[in-house]
């Protein structure tokens, strides 16, 4: 037996690497790393996103369509496959009711248990069917006589997982990790003296990983449940402490001051094809003052779609470069990095300033040349993805780090940037307006500037809501726009986690539009495509070689196509106001009138109707952010976006806004009276990513 399997529990602590845990080999540890689980505590804090109730059997006659439940009955018939694409059909009866179980794939040992007269216990969701009850591919066990196997004593947690790790495996790993972590967590709890009444961390984790039968199925949305409240308070406090500590340490670092000379500023501004707005000039003054200081700038520039934030980053980079420094501009995706690189080259080439693009797909000799150029200082500007800050990339004199669309980077990525960029001026930008009160909480480590107006001359976007029954009218309108030499987006959203994946919906829409408009050039992009293929498609769209781009919400932020005048969004009722506004902002960037068509399913809920009404009446992102805040119910978890990194595991800045004052008071108290406690919280919620006790 290998040594890994004989590791004694006594030598396992909260920060033991997963590869050193029993029954975790190299292949499994790699997959766990993909889930963000690198240590024991990461597994302990790998929280379920829903629960299944297998503690009670629901009579078949009481089955509800769309409601997952556990059923038990006797097998009446088994209809095997007649050809490979045909499913296996099993008829089950109980209490005078009959249900059809449909299986598309079964292992031989599963199939051998499906015999007429045997009993079957299955867990699944009843689907609507004209032929009666139907359950597609349920989990099941078979047995000869009643009573069957014992029922579960707790709800079954369902965890985020990845290819190659089954639910049963991740569940066993997480639950075993909770037991291993028990001594350390109980020891920490004995040292806590909190000013408010909270369940201990270990109790809360036990409740969430081993939920009692009467626990709410959507436990995460119950922020007032004692177990959820404990973890919410702890994660928020850990985040607040980490951000405060990061800011404190950055302020203790020395940064090279960069004085912006008026002559240099004018040289850049005078070559622009537009005049800076008053709001842009105000924010630039704040950036300029920060750059002139001997402590690192830590500033967030927040602005609505199209407000002109990128040019401020360009001006800051130009100022630093002219004073002998280097600038790095980081985007969350290769797609946006390519676009930014094109823009920076356009600004800087007249001044003979080389701009390098560095992303994960650039390899070999080209990557080596860029790396050498950055290290020697011959390349003063690099635009790229997180590849910019991976070893062995080094800068000779990095003076400014710009992070674009920073809300799409998770907490760990932001903290890692601080580690890389100590002593460097940092400018982060976000095109997702967030109410100022929440922004100050979310970005406690940053000074905040707001570009509060848009450049003049931009055409307003008319927003229209249309039911799917009029889809043909929308396609005809799209065809007419292309006839006028305009371009269009057609966006497919995620329906829900149990139905069509967004990329599958996009491919289906692409095929449908290609068939309906054979005389038009239609392209498709989604998040699962290889980067090179996405880039090729988007480049063709920018060049006008593609007239209609079908996509998922991967195009939500930053993509700039001046000839695009029509945005069609399928199932807009599934998205929040902020995301709809971001998608709408992909059009209206040229001089022609632009339209956003919301193609919705009927009937609309009252909440969806209200959202659409608000979106149609306003194009102010900050106003929409405030309205979004009012509309969001306590059960709506913002963290589950279709794109971008999730900021928290269980905390949610919108849902928990009423608790923020108490959380900040708790953080203040712990920093003053129990610093070791809050440091341990920060360490476990950001394990392996945060080293805040050293500068």
Short mmCIF file of C-alpha atoms in Angstrom, two decimals, residues 28 34 54 79 134 140 160 198 200 246 287 298 315 341 428 470 475 549 627:
data_model
loop_
_atom_site.label_atom_id
_atom_site.label_comp_id
_atom_site.label_asym_id
_atom_site.label_seq_id
_atom_site.Cartn_x
_atom_site.Cartn_y
_atom_site.Cartn_z
CA UNK A 28 -7.79 13.34 -8.59
CA UNK A 34 -9.52 22.82 -11.01
CA UNK A 54 -33.82 11.08 -0.21
CA UNK A 79 -38.65 -2.28 -23.08
CA UNK A 134 -42.38 10.34 -16.96
CA UNK A 140 -32.09 4.08 -8.84
CA UNK A 160 -19.95 21.86 -7.82
CA UNK A 198 -23.08 33.18 16.27
CA UNK A 200 -19.49 27.99 15.81
CA UNK A 246 -3.84 44.55 1.56
CA UNK A 287 -5.33 59.48 -11.17
CA UNK A 298 -5.00 51.87 -5.57
CA UNK A 315 -3.39 58.35 -20.61
CA UNK A 341 -4.05 45.68 -27.47
CA UNK A 428 -8.70 48.93 -11.86
CA UNK A 470 -43.27 37.19 -32.81
CA UNK A 475 -35.73 37.90 -37.80
CA UNK A 549 -23.10 36.92 -34.35
CA UNK A 627 -33.34 49.52 -9.12
#
